[in-house]
PDB file of C-alpha atoms and ligand atoms in Angstrom:
ATOM      1  CA  UNK A   1     -92.661 -26.897  -1.897  1.00  0.00           C
ATOM      2  CA  UNK A   2     -93.051 -30.215  -0.084  1.00  0.00           C
ATOM      3  CA  UNK A   3     -90.924 -31.065   2.929  1.00  0.00           C
ATOM      4  CA  UNK A   4     -88.507 -33.331   1.070  1.00  0.00           C
ATOM      5  CA  UNK A   5     -87.836 -30.724  -1.626  1.00  0.00           C
ATOM      6  CA  UNK A   6     -87.383 -28.059   1.026  1.00  0.00           C
ATOM      7  CA  UNK A   7     -84.947 -30.225   3.017  1.00  0.00           C
ATOM      8  CA  UNK A   8     -82.912 -30.935  -0.119  1.00  0.00           C
ATOM      9  CA  UNK A   9     -82.811 -27.254  -0.935  1.00  0.00           C
ATOM     10  CA  UNK A  10     -81.614 -26.412   2.600  1.00  0.00           C
ATOM     11  CA  UNK A  11     -78.931 -29.107   2.518  1.00  0.00           C
ATOM     12  CA  UNK A  12     -77.685 -27.953  -0.868  1.00  0.00           C
ATOM     13  CA  UNK A  13     -77.310 -24.437   0.525  1.00  0.00           C
ATOM     14  CA  UNK A  14     -75.419 -25.746   3.551  1.00  0.00           C
ATOM     15  CA  UNK A  15     -73.141 -27.751   1.235  1.00  0.00           C
ATOM     16  CA  UNK A  16     -72.416 -24.683  -0.880  1.00  0.00           C
ATOM     17  CA  UNK A  17     -71.349 -22.743   2.196  1.00  0.00           C
ATOM     18  CA  UNK A  18     -68.543 -25.146   3.035  1.00  0.00           C
ATOM     19  CA  UNK A  19     -67.516 -26.492  -0.377  1.00  0.00           C
ATOM     20  CA  UNK A  20     -65.604 -23.479  -1.789  1.00  0.00           C
ATOM     21  CA  UNK A  21     -67.016 -24.107  -5.237  1.00  0.00           C
ATOM     22  CA  UNK A  22     -65.880 -27.722  -5.344  1.00  0.00           C
ATOM     23  CA  UNK A  23     -68.431 -30.135  -6.777  1.00  0.00           C
ATOM     24  CA  UNK A  24     -70.030 -32.256  -4.058  1.00  0.00           C
ATOM     25  CA  UNK A  25     -72.398 -35.107  -4.928  1.00  0.00           C
ATOM     26  CA  UNK A  26     -75.405 -35.295  -2.627  1.00  0.00           C
ATOM     27  CA  UNK A  27     -76.753 -38.839  -2.337  1.00  0.00           C
ATOM     28  CA  UNK A  28     -80.282 -39.305  -1.031  1.00  0.00           C
ATOM     29  CA  UNK A  29     -80.224 -42.377   1.208  1.00  0.00           C
ATOM     30  CA  UNK A  30     -83.670 -43.868   0.638  1.00  0.00           C
ATOM     31  CA  UNK A  31     -83.356 -46.993   2.831  1.00  0.00           C
ATOM     32  CA  UNK A  32     -86.531 -47.630   4.875  1.00  0.00           C
ATOM     33  CA  UNK A  33     -88.342 -44.892   2.930  1.00  0.00           C
ATOM     34  CA  UNK A  34     -90.964 -45.518   0.252  1.00  0.00           C
ATOM     35  CA  UNK A  35     -90.604 -45.345  -3.506  1.00  0.00           C
ATOM     36  CA  UNK A  36     -92.884 -42.287  -3.310  1.00  0.00           C
ATOM     37  CA  UNK A  37     -90.379 -40.500  -1.026  1.00  0.00           C
ATOM     38  CA  UNK A  38     -87.540 -41.416  -3.382  1.00  0.00           C
ATOM     39  CA  UNK A  39     -89.555 -40.045  -6.298  1.00  0.00           C
ATOM     40  CA  UNK A  40     -90.096 -36.747  -4.489  1.00  0.00           C
ATOM     41  CA  UNK A  41     -86.342 -36.463  -3.966  1.00  0.00           C
ATOM     42  CA  UNK A  42     -85.703 -37.160  -7.645  1.00  0.00           C
ATOM     43  CA  UNK A  43     -88.336 -34.608  -8.640  1.00  0.00           C
ATOM     44  CA  UNK A  44     -86.527 -32.115  -6.417  1.00  0.00           C
ATOM     45  CA  UNK A  45     -83.334 -32.595  -8.434  1.00  0.00           C
ATOM     46  CA  UNK A  46     -81.544 -35.497  -6.723  1.00  0.00           C
ATOM     47  CA  UNK A  47     -79.489 -37.492  -9.259  1.00  0.00           C
ATOM     48  CA  UNK A  48     -78.058 -40.137  -6.919  1.00  0.00           C
ATOM     49  CA  UNK A  49     -79.944 -42.480  -4.620  1.00  0.00           C
ATOM     50  CA  UNK A  50     -78.506 -44.990  -2.163  1.00  0.00           C
ATOM     51  CA  UNK A  51     -79.822 -48.186  -0.615  1.00  0.00           C
ATOM     52  CA  UNK A  52     -78.222 -50.543   1.869  1.00  0.00           C
ATOM     53  CA  UNK A  53     -80.166 -53.786   1.326  1.00  0.00           C
ATOM     54  CA  UNK A  54     -80.615 -55.602  -1.969  1.00  0.00           C
ATOM     55  CA  UNK A  55     -83.957 -57.143  -0.986  1.00  0.00           C
ATOM     56  CA  UNK A  56     -85.364 -53.756  -0.040  1.00  0.00           C
ATOM     57  CA  UNK A  57     -83.899 -51.887  -3.011  1.00  0.00           C
ATOM     58  CA  UNK A  58     -85.001 -54.073  -5.917  1.00  0.00           C
ATOM     59  CA  UNK A  59     -88.794 -53.879  -5.420  1.00  0.00           C
ATOM     60  CA  UNK A  60     -88.425 -50.124  -4.879  1.00  0.00           C
ATOM     61  CA  UNK A  61     -86.453 -49.733  -8.132  1.00  0.00           C
ATOM     62  CA  UNK A  62     -89.191 -51.741  -9.849  1.00  0.00           C
ATOM     63  CA  UNK A  63     -91.858 -49.283  -8.683  1.00  0.00           C
ATOM     64  CA  UNK A  64     -89.661 -46.314  -9.572  1.00  0.00           C
ATOM     65  CA  UNK A  65     -88.480 -47.667 -12.904  1.00  0.00           C
ATOM     66  CA  UNK A  66     -89.383 -44.744 -15.204  1.00  0.00           C
ATOM     67  CA  UNK A  67     -88.182 -42.145 -12.714  1.00  0.00           C
ATOM     68  CA  UNK A  68     -84.745 -43.781 -12.570  1.00  0.00           C
ATOM     69  CA  UNK A  69     -83.663 -42.710 -16.051  1.00  0.00           C
ATOM     70  CA  UNK A  70     -80.399 -40.843 -15.593  1.00  0.00           C
ATOM     71  CA  UNK A  71     -80.306 -41.552 -11.853  1.00  0.00           C
ATOM     72  CA  UNK A  72     -77.237 -43.260 -10.366  1.00  0.00           C
ATOM     73  CA  UNK A  73     -77.969 -46.043  -7.902  1.00  0.00           C
ATOM     74  CA  UNK A  74     -75.500 -46.603  -5.079  1.00  0.00           C
ATOM     75  CA  UNK A  75     -75.173 -49.639  -2.864  1.00  0.00           C
ATOM     76  CA  UNK A  76     -73.947 -48.576   0.581  1.00  0.00           C
ATOM     77  CA  UNK A  77     -74.710 -51.550   2.854  1.00  0.00           C
ATOM     78  CA  UNK A  78     -72.605 -54.559   3.722  1.00  0.00           C
ATOM     79  CA  UNK A  79     -72.501 -56.813   0.664  1.00  0.00           C
ATOM     80  CA  UNK A  80     -72.530 -60.575   1.103  1.00  0.00           C
ATOM     81  CA  UNK A  81     -71.036 -62.687  -1.668  1.00  0.00           C
ATOM     82  CA  UNK A  82     -74.353 -64.359  -2.435  1.00  0.00           C
ATOM     83  CA  UNK A  83     -75.858 -60.930  -3.208  1.00  0.00           C
ATOM     84  CA  UNK A  84     -72.954 -59.722  -5.349  1.00  0.00           C
ATOM     85  CA  UNK A  85     -74.623 -60.745  -8.594  1.00  0.00           C
ATOM     86  CA  UNK A  86     -77.783 -58.745  -7.874  1.00  0.00           C
ATOM     87  CA  UNK A  87     -75.689 -55.776  -6.785  1.00  0.00           C
ATOM     88  CA  UNK A  88     -73.766 -55.861 -10.076  1.00  0.00           C
ATOM     89  CA  UNK A  89     -76.967 -56.175 -12.086  1.00  0.00           C
ATOM     90  CA  UNK A  90     -78.723 -53.293 -10.354  1.00  0.00           C
ATOM     91  CA  UNK A  91     -76.270 -50.715  -9.021  1.00  0.00           C
ATOM     92  CA  UNK A  92     -74.055 -48.144 -10.705  1.00  0.00           C
ATOM     93  CA  UNK A  93     -71.661 -47.777  -7.782  1.00  0.00           C
ATOM     94  CA  UNK A  94     -70.984 -50.357  -5.068  1.00  0.00           C
ATOM     95  CA  UNK A  95     -69.506 -48.386  -2.162  1.00  0.00           C
ATOM     96  CA  UNK A  96     -68.862 -51.279   0.217  1.00  0.00           C
ATOM     97  CA  UNK A  97     -66.101 -53.351  -1.361  1.00  0.00           C
ATOM     98  CA  UNK A  98     -64.170 -54.561   1.681  1.00  0.00           C
ATOM     99  CA  UNK A  99     -62.355 -57.787   0.773  1.00  0.00           C
ATOM    100  CA  UNK A 100     -60.400 -59.419  -2.030  1.00  0.00           C
ATOM    101  CA  UNK A 101     -62.909 -62.294  -2.020  1.00  0.00           C
ATOM    102  CA  UNK A 102     -65.794 -59.915  -2.651  1.00  0.00           C
ATOM    103  CA  UNK A 103     -63.781 -58.254  -5.445  1.00  0.00           C
ATOM    104  CA  UNK A 104     -63.366 -61.669  -7.098  1.00  0.00           C
ATOM    105  CA  UNK A 105     -67.140 -62.243  -6.973  1.00  0.00           C
ATOM    106  CA  UNK A 106     -68.000 -58.782  -8.265  1.00  0.00           C
ATOM    107  CA  UNK A 107     -65.453 -59.074 -11.070  1.00  0.00           C
ATOM    108  CA  UNK A 108     -66.800 -62.465 -12.136  1.00  0.00           C
ATOM    109  CA  UNK A 109     -70.442 -61.337 -12.234  1.00  0.00           C
ATOM    110  CA  UNK A 110     -69.537 -58.110 -14.018  1.00  0.00           C
ATOM    111  CA  UNK A 111     -67.572 -60.069 -16.621  1.00  0.00           C
ATOM    112  CA  UNK A 112     -70.597 -62.349 -17.187  1.00  0.00           C
ATOM    113  CA  UNK A 113     -72.742 -59.393 -18.223  1.00  0.00           C
ATOM    114  CA  UNK A 114     -69.993 -57.412 -19.969  1.00  0.00           C
ATOM    115  CA  UNK A 115     -69.996 -54.610 -17.419  1.00  0.00           C
ATOM    116  CA  UNK A 116     -67.206 -52.692 -15.749  1.00  0.00           C
ATOM    117  CA  UNK A 117     -68.538 -52.323 -12.210  1.00  0.00           C
ATOM    118  CA  UNK A 118     -67.633 -49.117 -10.451  1.00  0.00           C
ATOM    119  CA  UNK A 119     -66.740 -49.645  -6.784  1.00  0.00           C
ATOM    120  CA  UNK A 120     -65.461 -47.737  -3.787  1.00  0.00           C
ATOM    121  CA  UNK A 121     -63.362 -49.521  -1.203  1.00  0.00           C
ATOM    122  CA  UNK A 122     -64.864 -49.185   2.266  1.00  0.00           C
ATOM    123  CA  UNK A 123     -62.295 -48.006   4.779  1.00  0.00           C
ATOM    124  CA  UNK A 124     -62.926 -48.797   8.415  1.00  0.00           C
ATOM    125  CA  UNK A 125     -61.874 -45.818  10.523  1.00  0.00           C
ATOM    126  CA  UNK A 126     -63.800 -46.729  13.629  1.00  0.00           C
ATOM    127  CA  UNK A 127     -62.567 -49.284  16.153  1.00  0.00           C
ATOM    128  CA  UNK A 128     -66.093 -50.509  16.915  1.00  0.00           C
ATOM    129  CA  UNK A 129     -66.086 -54.236  16.236  1.00  0.00           C
ATOM    130  CA  UNK A 130     -69.455 -54.378  14.561  1.00  0.00           C
ATOM    131  CA  UNK A 131     -68.528 -52.019  11.726  1.00  0.00           C
ATOM    132  CA  UNK A 132     -67.594 -53.470   8.354  1.00  0.00           C
ATOM    133  CA  UNK A 133     -64.868 -52.150   6.126  1.00  0.00           C
ATOM    134  CA  UNK A 134     -61.175 -52.747   5.539  1.00  0.00           C
ATOM    135  CA  UNK A 135     -58.198 -51.451   7.505  1.00  0.00           C
ATOM    136  CA  UNK A 136     -55.908 -48.922   5.846  1.00  0.00           C
ATOM    137  CA  UNK A 137     -53.451 -51.689   4.908  1.00  0.00           C
ATOM    138  CA  UNK A 138     -56.211 -53.884   3.519  1.00  0.00           C
ATOM    139  CA  UNK A 139     -57.570 -51.012   1.438  1.00  0.00           C
ATOM    140  CA  UNK A 140     -54.232 -50.843  -0.411  1.00  0.00           C
ATOM    141  CA  UNK A 141     -54.190 -54.603  -0.786  1.00  0.00           C
ATOM    142  CA  UNK A 142     -57.707 -54.659  -2.282  1.00  0.00           C
ATOM    143  CA  UNK A 143     -56.842 -51.742  -4.554  1.00  0.00           C
ATOM    144  CA  UNK A 144     -53.680 -53.439  -5.850  1.00  0.00           C
ATOM    145  CA  UNK A 145     -55.488 -56.729  -6.313  1.00  0.00           C
ATOM    146  CA  UNK A 146     -58.218 -55.099  -8.397  1.00  0.00           C
ATOM    147  CA  UNK A 147     -55.784 -53.127 -10.551  1.00  0.00           C
ATOM    148  CA  UNK A 148     -53.867 -56.320 -11.386  1.00  0.00           C
ATOM    149  CA  UNK A 149     -56.633 -58.920 -11.516  1.00  0.00           C
ATOM    150  CA  UNK A 150     -60.072 -57.360 -12.001  1.00  0.00           C
ATOM    151  CA  UNK A 151     -60.518 -55.824 -15.450  1.00  0.00           C
ATOM    152  CA  UNK A 152     -64.292 -55.720 -14.821  1.00  0.00           C
ATOM    153  CA  UNK A 153     -63.968 -53.542 -11.743  1.00  0.00           C
ATOM    154  CA  UNK A 154     -63.126 -49.848 -11.758  1.00  0.00           C
ATOM    155  CA  UNK A 155     -62.061 -48.606  -8.338  1.00  0.00           C
ATOM    156  CA  UNK A 156     -63.307 -45.022  -8.112  1.00  0.00           C
ATOM    157  CA  UNK A 157     -62.265 -44.135  -4.572  1.00  0.00           C
ATOM    158  CA  UNK A 158     -63.020 -44.696  -0.916  1.00  0.00           C
ATOM    159  CA  UNK A 159     -66.111 -44.721   1.298  1.00  0.00           C
ATOM    160  CA  UNK A 160     -66.054 -44.485   5.054  1.00  0.00           C
ATOM    161  CA  UNK A 161     -68.570 -44.400   7.897  1.00  0.00           C
ATOM    162  CA  UNK A 162     -67.375 -42.331  10.839  1.00  0.00           C
ATOM    163  CA  UNK A 163     -68.306 -43.266  14.394  1.00  0.00           C
ATOM    164  CA  UNK A 164     -71.106 -41.310  16.029  1.00  0.00           C
ATOM    165  CA  UNK A 165     -70.371 -38.655  18.679  1.00  0.00           C
ATOM    166  CA  UNK A 166     -72.741 -36.316  20.489  1.00  0.00           C
ATOM    167  CA  UNK A 167     -70.008 -33.704  20.135  1.00  0.00           C
ATOM    168  CA  UNK A 168     -69.728 -33.516  16.343  1.00  0.00           C
ATOM    169  CA  UNK A 169     -66.211 -32.033  16.358  1.00  0.00           C
ATOM    170  CA  UNK A 170     -64.837 -35.338  17.686  1.00  0.00           C
ATOM    171  CA  UNK A 171     -65.490 -36.925  14.305  1.00  0.00           C
ATOM    172  CA  UNK A 172     -63.041 -34.653  12.467  1.00  0.00           C
ATOM    173  CA  UNK A 173     -59.869 -36.761  13.042  1.00  0.00           C
ATOM    174  CA  UNK A 174     -61.594 -39.797  11.507  1.00  0.00           C
ATOM    175  CA  UNK A 175     -62.370 -37.824   8.362  1.00  0.00           C
ATOM    176  CA  UNK A 176     -58.784 -36.538   8.255  1.00  0.00           C
ATOM    177  CA  UNK A 177     -57.530 -40.106   8.451  1.00  0.00           C
ATOM    178  CA  UNK A 178     -59.786 -41.230   5.598  1.00  0.00           C
ATOM    179  CA  UNK A 179     -58.681 -38.256   3.492  1.00  0.00           C
ATOM    180  CA  UNK A 180     -55.025 -39.200   4.028  1.00  0.00           C
ATOM    181  CA  UNK A 181     -55.608 -42.790   2.950  1.00  0.00           C
ATOM    182  CA  UNK A 182     -57.495 -41.521  -0.107  1.00  0.00           C
ATOM    183  CA  UNK A 183     -54.850 -38.956  -1.073  1.00  0.00           C
ATOM    184  CA  UNK A 184     -52.024 -41.445  -0.633  1.00  0.00           C
ATOM    185  CA  UNK A 185     -53.507 -43.852  -3.119  1.00  0.00           C
ATOM    186  CA  UNK A 186     -54.570 -41.114  -5.521  1.00  0.00           C
ATOM    187  CA  UNK A 187     -51.135 -39.483  -5.618  1.00  0.00           C
ATOM    188  CA  UNK A 188     -48.844 -42.498  -5.376  1.00  0.00           C
ATOM    189  CA  UNK A 189     -50.746 -44.621  -7.904  1.00  0.00           C
ATOM    190  CA  UNK A 190     -51.441 -41.574 -10.092  1.00  0.00           C
ATOM    191  CA  UNK A 191     -54.865 -43.004 -10.946  1.00  0.00           C
ATOM    192  CA  UNK A 192     -57.281 -40.472 -12.451  1.00  0.00           C
ATOM    193  CA  UNK A 193     -60.264 -42.828 -12.054  1.00  0.00           C
ATOM    194  CA  UNK A 194     -59.686 -42.783  -8.329  1.00  0.00           C
ATOM    195  CA  UNK A 195     -61.388 -39.534  -7.396  1.00  0.00           C
ATOM    196  CA  UNK A 196     -64.366 -40.156  -5.104  1.00  0.00           C
ATOM    197  CA  UNK A 197     -64.190 -39.730  -1.345  1.00  0.00           C
ATOM    198  CA  UNK A 198     -67.599 -40.687   0.039  1.00  0.00           C
ATOM    199  CA  UNK A 199     -67.921 -39.529   3.638  1.00  0.00           C
ATOM    200  CA  UNK A 200     -70.374 -37.517   5.701  1.00  0.00           C
ATOM    201  CA  UNK A 201     -73.993 -38.186   6.680  1.00  0.00           C
ATOM    202  CA  UNK A 202     -76.868 -36.078   8.065  1.00  0.00           C
ATOM    203  CA  UNK A 203     -75.092 -35.192  11.309  1.00  0.00           C
ATOM    204  CA  UNK A 204     -71.622 -34.479   9.992  1.00  0.00           C
ATOM    205  CA  UNK A 205     -71.608 -33.762   6.245  1.00  0.00           C
ATOM    206  CA  UNK A 206     -70.293 -30.218   6.657  1.00  0.00           C
ATOM    207  CA  UNK A 207     -67.292 -31.391   8.674  1.00  0.00           C
ATOM    208  CA  UNK A 208     -66.706 -34.198   6.150  1.00  0.00           C
ATOM    209  CA  UNK A 209     -66.657 -31.703   3.263  1.00  0.00           C
ATOM    210  CA  UNK A 210     -64.241 -29.432   5.148  1.00  0.00           C
ATOM    211  CA  UNK A 211     -61.980 -32.476   5.484  1.00  0.00           C
ATOM    212  CA  UNK A 212     -62.063 -33.339   1.768  1.00  0.00           C
ATOM    213  CA  UNK A 213     -65.217 -35.336   1.076  1.00  0.00           C
ATOM    214  CA  UNK A 214     -66.757 -34.913  -2.376  1.00  0.00           C
ATOM    215  CA  UNK A 215     -69.735 -37.246  -1.880  1.00  0.00           C
ATOM    216  CA  UNK A 216     -72.122 -37.079   1.073  1.00  0.00           C
ATOM    217  CA  UNK A 217     -74.780 -39.671   1.926  1.00  0.00           C
ATOM    218  CA  UNK A 218     -77.808 -38.076   3.543  1.00  0.00           C
ATOM    219  CA  UNK A 219     -80.962 -39.845   4.739  1.00  0.00           C
ATOM    220  CA  UNK A 220     -82.511 -38.448   7.911  1.00  0.00           C
ATOM    221  CA  UNK A 221     -81.954 -34.785   7.055  1.00  0.00           C
ATOM    222  CA  UNK A 222     -83.886 -35.273   3.798  1.00  0.00           C
ATOM    223  CA  UNK A 223     -86.610 -37.752   4.720  1.00  0.00           C
ATOM    224  CA  UNK A 224     -86.903 -37.565   8.523  1.00  0.00           C
ATOM    225  CA  UNK A 225     -86.288 -40.221  11.167  1.00  0.00           C
ATOM    226  CA  UNK A 226     -86.137 -43.819   9.999  1.00  0.00           C
ATOM    227  CA  UNK A 227     -88.549 -46.377  11.347  1.00  0.00           C
ATOM    228  CA  UNK A 228     -86.869 -49.771  11.110  1.00  0.00           C
ATOM    229  CA  UNK A 229     -89.680 -51.966  12.367  1.00  0.00           C
ATOM    230  CA  UNK A 230     -92.247 -51.590   9.646  1.00  0.00           C
TER     231      UNK A 230
HETATM  232  C1  PLP B 301     -78.093 -44.951   6.587  1.00  0.00           C
HETATM  233  C2  PLP B 301     -76.793 -44.563   6.016  1.00  0.00           C
HETATM  234  C3  PLP B 301     -76.501 -43.224   5.730  1.00  0.00           C
HETATM  235  C4  PLP B 301     -77.452 -42.065   6.005  1.00  0.00           C
HETATM  236  O1  PLP B 301     -77.464 -41.743   7.360  1.00  0.00           O
HETATM  237  P1  PLP B 301     -78.257 -40.447   7.900  1.00  0.00           P
HETATM  238  O2  PLP B 301     -77.675 -40.219   9.234  1.00  0.00           O
HETATM  239  O3  PLP B 301     -79.701 -40.830   7.948  1.00  0.00           O
HETATM  240  O4  PLP B 301     -78.024 -39.338   6.967  1.00  0.00           O
HETATM  241  C5  PLP B 301     -75.270 -42.946   5.146  1.00  0.00           C
HETATM  242  N1  PLP B 301     -74.362 -43.907   4.887  1.00  0.00           N
HETATM  243  C6  PLP B 301     -74.614 -45.205   5.155  1.00  0.00           C
HETATM  244  C7  PLP B 301     -73.576 -46.222   4.820  1.00  0.00           C
HETATM  245  C8  PLP B 301     -75.829 -45.572   5.743  1.00  0.00           C
HETATM  246  O5  PLP B 301     -76.042 -46.869   6.011  1.00  0.00           O
END
């Protein structure tokens, strides 16, 4: 077994240990890694891949084309309005919807091609200024806006990126907060399409699952350290 397949196997076992039989989607985050690496992950059974930059993702998808049959493609980076069209054309799930303006753009482009674009609203749980995402109040506002005005968007849940701590346990309250925001919308709006809570990465996916995540986004633990300057 190659390293990537072995890593995926190990992660799946670790997920099983904490998930109590609940279905957890494991996304392979392929950003900065080659099409060949992505293909190895797919060959090892991965059904969901994630990229954070349109300009990096599209040439990779081109190379991978035949291998992508039946694979869901997730956009997890910050999405600028001028890239919304390409995101709608090329991704199954946009996880970084964080403003009403972006929802308007996504809805318009999706309508143009007769698609209902699945999206997650990105909740900002960290207070770091550089992080994107919407506050808890804005998440509800975006959700309500989409339900009333965006027939070409289906809001499937929430994504969040927790802050990094050397002591992993410190991240737990941020996941609890995201779970509460998620559950509030799910229960109060009684929306059965709203069922994805995307949280947890290489360093903290087990804690995220214990706190209610059902989709984890893992890069480093599958592919190794990223090298951003190539
Ligand atoms: C890069 C990235 C990940 C994967 O992070 P790892 O620590 O390498 O697992 C997950 N989510 C988002 C939004 C990312 O940008």
